[in-house]
Coordinates of C-alpha atoms in Angstrom, one line a residue:
M358 CA -108.0 32.4 115.1
Y359 CA -105.7 31.1 117.8
T360 CA -106.5 31.6 121.4
E361 CA -102.9 31.1 122.4
T362 CA -99.4 30.3 121.0
T363 CA -96.5 28.4 122.5
P364 CA -93.2 27.0 121.2
V365 CA -93.9 23.5 122.5
L366 CA -97.2 21.9 123.5
I367 CA -96.8 19.0 125.9
V368 CA -99.7 16.6 126.3
G369 CA -99.4 14.5 129.5
G370 CA -98.5 15.7 133.0
G371 CA -96.8 12.5 134.4
L372 CA -93.1 12.1 135.1
V373 CA -92.1 12.4 131.4
G374 CA -94.3 15.4 130.5
L375 CA -93.2 17.3 133.6
S376 CA -89.6 16.5 132.9
T377 CA -90.0 17.7 129.3
S378 CA -91.3 21.1 130.7
L379 CA -88.3 21.3 133.1
F380 CA -85.7 20.4 130.5
L381 CA -87.1 22.9 128.0
A382 CA -87.0 25.6 130.7
Q383 CA -83.4 24.7 131.4
H384 CA -82.7 25.7 127.7
G385 CA -84.8 28.9 128.0
I386 CA -87.7 27.5 126.0
S387 CA -91.3 28.1 127.3
S388 CA -93.9 25.4 126.9
L389 CA -97.6 24.7 127.7
L390 CA -98.5 21.4 129.3
V391 CA -102.0 20.0 129.5
E392 CA -103.0 17.0 131.6
R393 CA -106.5 15.5 131.6
H394 CA -106.4 14.4 135.2
A395 CA -107.1 17.0 137.9
S396 CA -103.9 16.4 139.8
T397 CA -100.6 14.6 139.8
A398 CA -100.5 10.8 140.3
I399 CA -102.6 9.4 143.2
H400 CA -101.3 5.8 142.7
P401 CA -97.6 5.4 143.6
R402 CA -96.5 3.5 140.5
A403 CA -92.9 4.1 139.4
R404 CA -90.5 4.3 142.4
G405 CA -86.9 3.7 141.3
I406 CA -85.1 6.7 139.8
N407 CA -81.9 5.4 138.4
F408 CA -78.5 7.2 138.7
R409 CA -78.6 8.5 135.1
T410 CA -81.9 10.2 135.7
M411 CA -80.6 11.5 139.0
E412 CA -77.7 13.0 137.1
L413 CA -80.2 14.9 135.0
F414 CA -82.3 16.0 138.0
S415 CA -79.2 17.1 139.8
K416 CA -78.5 19.5 137.1
L417 CA -82.0 20.9 137.6
G418 CA -81.2 21.4 141.3
L419 CA -83.8 18.8 142.3
E420 CA -81.7 15.9 143.7
E421 CA -82.0 16.8 147.4
Q422 CA -85.8 17.4 147.1
L423 CA -86.4 14.0 145.4
R424 CA -84.3 12.2 148.0
A425 CA -86.2 13.9 150.8
A426 CA -89.5 13.0 149.2
G427 CA -88.5 9.4 149.0
S428 CA -86.8 9.2 152.4
E429 CA -89.4 6.7 153.8
L430 CA -88.1 4.1 151.3
I431 CA -84.4 4.5 152.0
N432 CA -84.1 1.3 154.1
N433 CA -85.9 -1.0 151.6
R434 CA -83.7 -4.0 150.6
G435 CA -84.2 -7.0 148.5
M436 CA -87.2 -9.3 147.9
L437 CA -89.0 -11.7 150.2
I438 CA -91.0 -14.8 149.3
V439 CA -93.5 -15.8 152.0
D440 CA -96.7 -17.7 152.5
T441 CA -98.2 -14.7 154.2
L442 CA -96.6 -11.5 155.4
A443 CA -97.3 -12.5 159.0
G444 CA -96.4 -16.2 158.4
T445 CA -93.5 -18.2 157.1
E446 CA -90.7 -16.5 155.2
F447 CA -89.4 -18.9 152.5
K448 CA -86.6 -17.0 151.0
R449 CA -84.9 -13.6 151.0
I450 CA -83.3 -12.5 147.7
A451 CA -80.7 -9.7 147.5
M452 CA -81.8 -7.8 144.4
V453 CA -78.3 -6.8 143.4
E454 CA -77.0 -7.9 140.0
P455 CA -73.3 -8.2 139.1
A456 CA -72.1 -5.0 137.7
S457 CA -69.6 -4.4 134.9
A458 CA -68.0 -1.6 137.0
P459 CA -68.5 0.0 140.4
L460 CA -71.1 2.7 140.2
A461 CA -68.9 5.3 141.9
E462 CA -66.5 5.0 138.9
I463 CA -69.3 5.8 136.5
S464 CA -71.4 8.5 138.2
P465 CA -71.2 11.1 140.9
T466 CA -74.7 10.2 142.2
N467 CA -76.7 7.1 142.9
W468 CA -80.3 5.7 142.7
C469 CA -83.2 7.3 144.5
M470 CA -86.3 5.5 145.7
C471 CA -89.2 7.9 145.4
A472 CA -92.8 6.8 144.6
Q473 CA -94.5 8.6 141.7
D474 CA -97.1 10.2 143.8
Q475 CA -94.2 11.8 145.8
S476 CA -91.9 12.7 142.9
E477 CA -94.5 14.2 140.5
P478 CA -95.4 17.1 143.0
V479 CA -91.7 17.9 143.3
L480 CA -91.3 18.2 139.5
L481 CA -94.6 20.1 139.1
A482 CA -93.6 22.7 141.7
A483 CA -90.2 23.2 140.1
A484 CA -91.7 23.5 136.6
R485 CA -94.2 26.2 137.8
Q486 CA -91.5 28.0 139.7
R487 CA -89.4 28.2 136.5
G488 CA -92.2 29.7 134.5
G489 CA -93.9 26.6 133.0
D490 CA -97.5 26.9 132.0
L491 CA -99.0 23.6 133.4
R492 CA -102.8 23.0 133.2
F493 CA -104.4 20.1 134.8
N494 CA -107.9 18.9 134.3
T495 CA -107.4 20.0 130.7
E496 CA -107.8 17.6 127.8
L497 CA -106.5 17.5 124.2
V498 CA -109.6 17.4 122.0
S499 CA -107.9 17.3 118.6
F500 CA -104.9 18.5 116.7
E501 CA -103.7 19.1 113.2
Q502 CA -100.2 19.8 111.9
D503 CA -99.0 21.7 108.8
D504 CA -95.6 22.7 107.5
A505 CA -95.3 25.6 110.0
G506 CA -96.7 24.1 113.2
V507 CA -99.4 22.3 115.1
T508 CA -102.9 23.6 115.9
A509 CA -104.6 21.9 118.9
I510 CA -107.9 22.3 120.6
V511 CA -107.9 21.7 124.3
A512 CA -110.8 21.7 126.7
D513 CA -111.2 22.5 130.4
R514 CA -112.8 19.4 131.8
A515 CA -114.5 21.4 134.6
D516 CA -116.5 23.8 132.5
G517 CA -116.0 22.5 128.9
T518 CA -114.4 25.7 127.8
Q519 CA -112.3 25.1 124.6
R520 CA -109.2 27.0 123.5
T521 CA -107.2 26.8 120.3
I522 CA -103.4 26.5 120.8
R523 CA -100.9 27.1 118.1
A524 CA -97.5 25.4 118.8
N525 CA -94.3 25.0 116.8
Y526 CA -94.1 21.4 118.1
L527 CA -96.1 18.9 120.1
V528 CA -94.7 16.3 122.5
A529 CA -97.0 13.4 123.2
A530 CA -96.3 12.1 126.7
D531 CA -99.8 10.8 127.0
G532 CA -99.2 7.2 128.1
A533 CA -99.1 3.7 126.7
A534 CA -102.6 4.0 125.2
S535 CA -101.5 7.4 123.6
P536 CA -104.5 8.8 121.7
I537 CA -102.0 11.0 119.8
R538 CA -100.0 8.0 118.6
N539 CA -103.2 6.3 117.6
T540 CA -104.4 9.4 115.7
L541 CA -101.2 9.5 113.8
G542 CA -101.5 5.9 112.9
I543 CA -98.0 5.0 114.3
T544 CA -97.8 1.2 114.7
R545 CA -95.9 -0.6 117.5
S546 CA -93.7 -3.7 117.4
G547 CA -92.5 -6.1 120.1
R548 CA -93.4 -9.2 122.0
G549 CA -96.7 -7.7 123.1
T550 CA -98.7 -8.6 126.2
L551 CA -96.9 -10.5 129.0
G552 CA -99.8 -10.3 131.5
H553 CA -102.5 -8.3 133.2
S554 CA -102.5 -7.1 136.8
I555 CA -104.6 -5.3 139.3
S556 CA -102.6 -2.9 141.6
I557 CA -104.3 -2.1 144.9
Y558 CA -103.1 0.9 146.8
F559 CA -104.2 0.6 150.4
S560 CA -103.7 1.8 154.0
A561 CA -103.0 -0.7 156.8
D562 CA -100.6 -0.6 159.8
L563 CA -98.0 -3.2 158.9
S564 CA -95.1 -1.6 160.6
D565 CA -94.6 -4.3 163.2
L566 CA -94.6 -7.0 160.5
V567 CA -91.9 -5.4 158.3
R568 CA -89.7 -3.7 160.9
G569 CA -86.1 -4.9 160.4
R570 CA -86.9 -6.7 157.2
E571 CA -88.0 -3.8 154.9
F572 CA -88.3 -5.0 151.3
V573 CA -88.6 -3.7 147.8
L574 CA -90.9 -6.5 146.9
C575 CA -92.6 -9.3 148.8
Q576 CA -94.0 -12.3 146.8
V577 CA -96.9 -14.0 148.5
E578 CA -97.5 -17.7 147.6
N579 CA -100.3 -19.6 149.4
P580 CA -103.3 -21.7 148.2
E581 CA -105.8 -18.8 148.6
V582 CA -103.8 -15.9 147.0
Q583 CA -100.7 -15.2 145.0
G584 CA -99.5 -11.7 144.6
M585 CA -96.9 -9.1 145.3
F586 CA -96.6 -6.5 148.1
V587 CA -94.7 -3.2 147.3
A588 CA -93.8 -0.8 150.1
V589 CA -94.8 2.8 149.8
N590 CA -93.7 4.2 153.2
N591 CA -92.9 1.0 155.2
T592 CA -95.6 1.7 157.8
N593 CA -99.2 2.2 156.7
L594 CA -99.1 2.7 152.9
W595 CA -98.7 -0.3 150.5
L596 CA -99.4 -1.7 147.1
F597 CA -100.6 -5.2 146.5
S598 CA -100.7 -6.6 142.9
V599 CA -102.5 -9.7 141.7
T600 CA -102.8 -11.0 138.1
Y601 CA -105.9 -11.6 136.1
A602 CA -106.5 -13.4 132.8
P603 CA -108.8 -11.8 130.2
E604 CA -108.5 -15.0 128.1
R605 CA -110.4 -16.7 130.9
G606 CA -113.1 -14.1 131.0
E607 CA -111.6 -12.2 134.0
S608 CA -111.6 -8.4 134.0
P609 CA -110.9 -5.4 136.3
A610 CA -114.6 -5.4 137.2
D611 CA -114.0 -8.6 139.1
F612 CA -112.0 -6.7 141.7
P613 CA -114.3 -4.5 143.6
P614 CA -113.0 -3.0 146.9
E615 CA -114.6 -5.8 149.0
R616 CA -112.8 -8.5 147.1
C617 CA -109.5 -6.5 147.2
I618 CA -109.7 -6.3 151.0
D619 CA -110.3 -10.0 151.3
L620 CA -107.3 -10.8 149.0
I621 CA -105.0 -8.4 151.0
R622 CA -106.1 -9.9 154.4
K623 CA -105.3 -13.4 153.0
A624 CA -101.9 -12.2 151.8
I625 CA -101.1 -10.6 155.1
G626 CA -102.3 -13.5 157.1
L627 CA -104.4 -11.4 159.6
P628 CA -108.1 -11.8 158.8
Q629 CA -109.3 -9.0 161.0
I630 CA -106.8 -6.3 160.2
A631 CA -108.2 -2.9 159.2
I632 CA -107.7 -2.0 155.6
E633 CA -108.7 1.1 153.6
I634 CA -108.6 0.9 149.8
K635 CA -107.2 4.2 148.4
S636 CA -107.2 3.3 144.6
I637 CA -107.4 0.3 142.3
L638 CA -105.5 0.4 139.0
A639 CA -105.5 -2.2 136.2
W640 CA -102.4 -2.4 134.1
E641 CA -100.8 -4.5 131.4
A642 CA -97.3 -5.8 131.4
A643 CA -96.1 -5.6 127.8
V644 CA -93.2 -5.1 125.5
R645 CA -94.0 -2.7 122.7
V646 CA -92.1 0.1 120.9
A647 CA -93.5 2.6 118.5
D648 CA -92.2 2.1 115.0
S649 CA -91.4 5.8 114.8
F650 CA -90.9 8.4 117.5
Q651 CA -91.6 11.3 115.2
Q652 CA -94.2 12.3 112.7
E653 CA -93.4 15.7 111.3
R654 CA -93.8 18.1 114.2
V655 CA -95.1 15.6 116.7
F656 CA -92.8 13.5 118.9
L657 CA -93.6 10.5 121.1
A658 CA -91.9 10.2 124.5
G659 CA -92.2 7.9 127.5
D660 CA -94.9 5.2 127.5
A661 CA -96.4 6.6 124.3
A662 CA -93.1 5.6 122.6
H663 CA -92.3 2.4 124.5
Q664 CA -94.2 0.2 126.8
M665 CA -92.3 -2.2 129.2
P666 CA -93.0 -4.1 132.4
P667 CA -91.8 -2.6 135.6
T668 CA -89.1 -5.1 136.3
G669 CA -85.8 -3.2 136.4
A670 CA -87.5 0.2 136.9
F671 CA -86.6 1.1 133.3
G672 CA -89.9 2.6 132.1
A673 CA -90.1 6.1 133.6
N674 CA -86.4 6.5 133.5
T675 CA -86.2 5.7 129.8
G676 CA -89.0 8.2 129.2
I677 CA -87.3 11.0 131.2
Q678 CA -84.1 10.4 129.2
D679 CA -86.2 10.6 126.0
A680 CA -87.3 14.0 127.1
H681 CA -83.8 15.1 127.9
N682 CA -82.5 14.1 124.4
L683 CA -85.4 15.8 122.7
A684 CA -85.4 19.0 124.7
W685 CA -82.0 20.3 123.7
K686 CA -82.7 19.6 120.1
L687 CA -86.0 21.4 120.1
A688 CA -84.3 24.3 121.9
A689 CA -81.5 24.5 119.3
V690 CA -83.9 24.5 116.4
L691 CA -86.3 27.0 118.0
K692 CA -83.4 29.4 118.8
G693 CA -82.2 29.2 115.1
Q694 CA -79.0 27.5 116.1
A695 CA -79.7 24.2 114.4
A696 CA -81.4 23.0 111.3
P697 CA -84.7 21.2 111.6
A698 CA -83.0 18.0 110.5
L699 CA -81.5 17.8 114.0
L700 CA -84.9 16.8 115.2
T701 CA -84.9 13.6 113.1
T702 CA -82.0 12.4 115.2
Y703 CA -84.3 12.0 118.2
D704 CA -85.9 8.9 116.6
G705 CA -82.6 7.6 115.3
E706 CA -80.9 7.8 118.7
R707 CA -83.7 6.9 121.2
R708 CA -85.6 4.2 119.4
P709 CA -82.7 1.7 119.4
V710 CA -82.3 2.3 123.1
A711 CA -86.0 1.8 123.7
R712 CA -86.0 -1.5 121.8
F713 CA -83.1 -2.9 123.8
T714 CA -84.4 -1.6 127.1
T715 CA -87.9 -2.9 126.7
E716 CA -86.6 -6.3 125.7
Q717 CA -84.4 -6.4 128.8
A718 CA -87.3 -5.4 131.0
G719 CA -89.4 -8.2 129.4
L720 CA -86.6 -10.7 130.1
R721 CA -86.4 -9.7 133.7
T722 CA -90.1 -10.4 134.0
A723 CA -89.4 -13.9 132.7
V724 CA -86.7 -14.7 135.2
T725 CA -88.9 -14.1 138.2
A726 CA -90.1 -17.6 137.7
F727 CA -86.5 -18.7 138.5
E728 CA -86.6 -17.1 142.0
G729 CA -84.3 -14.2 141.1
G730 CA -81.9 -16.1 138.8
A731 CA -81.8 -16.2 135.1
S732 CA -82.3 -19.4 133.1
K733 CA -79.4 -20.4 130.8
E734 CA -81.4 -19.5 127.8
I735 CA -82.0 -15.9 128.9
K736 CA -79.2 -13.4 128.5
L737 CA -79.5 -10.4 130.8
A738 CA -77.3 -7.3 130.4
D739 CA -76.4 -5.8 133.8
N740 CA -78.2 -2.7 134.9
L741 CA -75.3 -0.3 134.5
V742 CA -75.0 -1.3 130.8
I743 CA -78.7 -0.8 130.2
I744 CA -78.9 2.5 132.0
T745 CA -75.9 4.2 130.5
G746 CA -73.9 1.9 128.3
Y747 CA -75.6 2.6 125.0
Q748 CA -74.0 4.5 122.1
Y749 CA -75.8 6.9 119.8
S750 CA -75.2 6.9 116.0
S751 CA -76.7 9.7 114.1
Q752 CA -76.1 12.8 112.0
S753 CA -75.5 14.7 115.2
I754 CA -72.5 12.4 116.1
I755 CA -69.2 12.5 114.2
S756 CA -68.0 8.9 114.5
E757 CA -64.4 7.8 114.3
G758 CA -65.0 5.1 111.8
E759 CA -65.6 2.1 114.1
A760 CA -68.9 0.2 114.2
P761 CA -70.9 1.1 117.3
L762 CA -70.5 -1.3 120.2
P763 CA -73.4 -3.7 120.9
L764 CA -75.9 -2.3 123.3
D765 CA -74.9 -4.9 126.0
H766 CA -71.4 -3.4 126.4
L767 CA -70.3 -0.6 128.7
E768 CA -67.4 1.6 127.5
L769 CA -67.6 5.2 128.8
D770 CA -64.3 6.3 127.3
G771 CA -65.0 9.6 125.5
H772 CA -65.9 7.9 122.2
P773 CA -68.3 10.0 120.1
G774 CA -71.9 8.8 120.7
R775 CA -71.3 7.7 124.3
R776 CA -72.2 9.5 127.5
A777 CA -69.2 11.6 128.6
P778 CA -67.2 9.9 131.4
H779 CA -67.5 11.0 135.0
L780 CA -64.2 12.3 136.4
W781 CA -63.4 14.4 139.5
L782 CA -61.9 17.8 138.7
E783 CA -61.3 21.0 140.7
Q784 CA -62.9 24.3 139.6
Q785 CA -62.1 27.5 141.5
G786 CA -61.3 25.5 144.6
R787 CA -64.4 23.2 144.4
R788 CA -64.4 19.5 143.6
I789 CA -66.8 18.9 140.7
S790 CA -67.6 16.0 138.4
T791 CA -67.1 16.5 134.7
L792 CA -70.9 15.8 134.4
D793 CA -71.5 19.0 136.4
L794 CA -70.3 20.9 133.4
F795 CA -73.0 19.5 131.0
G796 CA -76.7 20.3 130.9
S797 CA -77.8 23.3 128.8
R798 CA -74.8 24.1 126.5
F799 CA -72.2 22.5 124.3
V800 CA -69.0 22.1 126.2
L801 CA -65.5 21.9 124.7
L802 CA -62.9 20.2 126.9
A803 CA -59.3 20.7 125.7
G804 CA -56.0 19.2 127.0
E805 CA -53.6 21.5 128.8
D806 CA -51.5 21.9 125.6
G807 CA -54.6 22.7 123.5
M808 CA -55.0 26.3 124.8
G809 CA -56.1 27.6 121.4
W810 CA -59.3 25.5 121.5
P811 CA -61.1 27.7 124.1
D812 CA -60.3 30.8 122.2
A813 CA -61.6 29.3 119.0
A814 CA -64.8 28.2 120.8
Q815 CA -65.3 31.7 122.3
A816 CA -65.0 33.3 118.8
I817 CA -67.5 30.9 117.3
A818 CA -70.0 31.3 120.2
V819 CA -69.9 35.0 119.9
R820 CA -70.1 35.1 116.1
G821 CA -72.7 32.3 115.7
G822 CA -74.8 32.9 118.8
I823 CA -74.2 29.3 119.9
D824 CA -74.5 28.2 123.5
L825 CA -70.9 27.0 124.0
D826 CA -68.6 26.8 127.0
A827 CA -64.9 25.8 126.7
Y828 CA -62.2 24.8 129.2
C829 CA -58.7 23.5 129.4
V830 CA -58.2 20.5 131.7
G831 CA -54.7 20.1 133.2
S832 CA -52.5 20.5 136.3
T833 CA -53.4 24.2 136.4
G834 CA -56.0 26.6 134.9
D835 CA -59.8 26.4 134.4
L836 CA -60.2 22.8 135.4
I837 CA -57.6 21.0 137.5
D838 CA -57.3 17.3 136.7
L839 CA -56.9 16.1 140.3
D840 CA -55.7 12.6 139.5
G841 CA -54.1 13.2 136.1
H842 CA -56.6 10.9 134.4
W843 CA -58.5 13.2 132.0
C844 CA -56.6 12.3 128.8
R845 CA -56.9 8.5 129.5
A846 CA -60.6 8.7 130.6
Y847 CA -61.6 10.8 127.5
G848 CA -59.3 9.1 125.0
A849 CA -57.7 12.5 124.3
T850 CA -54.2 13.9 123.9
S851 CA -52.8 16.9 125.7
R852 CA -53.2 18.9 122.5
G853 CA -56.6 17.5 121.6
A854 CA -60.2 18.3 122.5
V855 CA -63.6 16.7 123.1
L856 CA -66.9 18.4 122.3
V857 CA -69.8 17.3 124.5
R858 CA -73.4 18.0 123.4
P859 CA -75.9 19.6 125.8
D860 CA -77.3 16.2 126.7
G861 CA -73.9 15.0 128.0
F862 CA -73.0 12.8 125.1
V863 CA -69.7 13.2 123.2
G864 CA -70.3 14.6 119.8
W865 CA -66.7 14.8 118.5
R866 CA -63.1 14.2 119.5
T867 CA -59.8 15.2 118.0
D868 CA -56.1 14.7 118.7
G869 CA -55.4 18.3 118.0
S870 CA -53.6 17.9 114.6
E871 CA -55.8 20.4 112.8
E872 CA -54.1 23.5 111.4
S873 CA -57.0 25.8 112.0
Q874 CA -58.8 25.1 115.3
E875 CA -61.5 27.8 114.7
R876 CA -62.4 26.6 111.2
T877 CA -62.4 22.9 112.3
L878 CA -64.6 23.6 115.3
E879 CA -67.0 25.6 113.1
R880 CA -67.4 22.7 110.7
V881 CA -67.9 20.3 113.5
L882 CA -70.7 22.4 115.1
D883 CA -72.3 22.7 111.6
R884 CA -72.3 18.9 111.5
L885 CA -73.6 18.3 115.0
L886 CA -76.4 20.9 114.5
C887 CA -77.2 19.3 111.1
R888 CA -76.6 22.6 109.3
V889 CA -74.6 20.8 106.6
P890 CA -74.9 17.3 105.0
H891 CA -73.7 14.5 107.3
H892 CA -70.7 13.7 105.0
V893 CA -69.2 17.2 105.5
I894 CA -66.7 17.6 108.3

């Protein structure tokens, strides 16, 4: 007998689990989230929210809240190399890589610095406000799946009370150690362990030492200690990380608070400064990717699916984008709009991205030994390419026959499988980005001479119950092309059309030569929603 039922059970209440809840709510799907810890993150781990993730949070109406939560980090710039924080500054490195294109040409938004202990409460409050059922201090005890769903037993860690949850699907956002992944027997591949570190979260008034030279990272190198400072609020909250070597018999137990205080004082260069240890966290820098992101009705997301070092700030962002890709597909299947086969495209689309991203994060860890510059043997893709340059290839994309671009190329040109290009338009007197149109529905964009496409889309949406919006883009009408660049940016003709999936990726493009627009569009949606075999158009 089931105690409760839910369409989707999410295990893990970190950034990825909370984002999964929010993205499902965006599509009108309720979920239940359980998190074994009693609260959101205490330790300020992930800090950099990249522009692609901010595009997604902007559609949730959370961009301003996240920027406000991270406002104390707004002035942080570059990396310092010092003997002690109070002593000699050896070098200052501007942590800006050459970009393949100016960010303003690619996105209407920008990066946000917001530490995880500040961003998670924003996401949690929003998820609860939107009807999410989120239960902290609640642990997954066991789960089983069958052809119709997943049965899970969860326990309240305060009183031991157990409940049986029946869900259509389960999303494992339960971290790099992922008990769910291990229970399923899903193996991982990759370069493996790169190193082990102790991250010490502490309070000390260092404002006078950093004022005017705020940093993202500060590498300390002296005979007594080598480690890395990370700013949390630029005044009294900081992280300090040091490495340890299990192969030499070292372990986290070798770092009690007293030793941590001593190490921090030696790194600061002020032996009498008052320090309060807030938390100590051991972590492993590693490159590992699960060999499958799905087993029947269970899906891996975030660190459960891919583990990477923090260099480049790719980890949490990649996980949040996993959740975004998965959420619209779960919603489409749960609403009866798509065939269950659509869910298999989650692994096919996201796992290649995870492999490339984790390897690039690992390479960035390697180049720290070169003081911010890459060795000739290491090929780094620029950040814009890694964040948004990848191309999906799956049954939910109708390709145009060419082989997909390598993942280290950036071409946002309206090609199926790539993220839809950002372009400024005018809608009802407001200046908007094309990306503002995407988020919870399919969107058909037609040229100004393709006026029949919106009518065809409306007929199909009504008849088939599909979440589908449609617009003409031109010098007048629904969407005004302010600079006359839409056709070129999207690789479309004035009679043609582009169909963008709810995740903002182009699913199909046409030059408008079809005789029956309605019949063509119906067949295309059948393909993208995996309701027909992939060879049928």
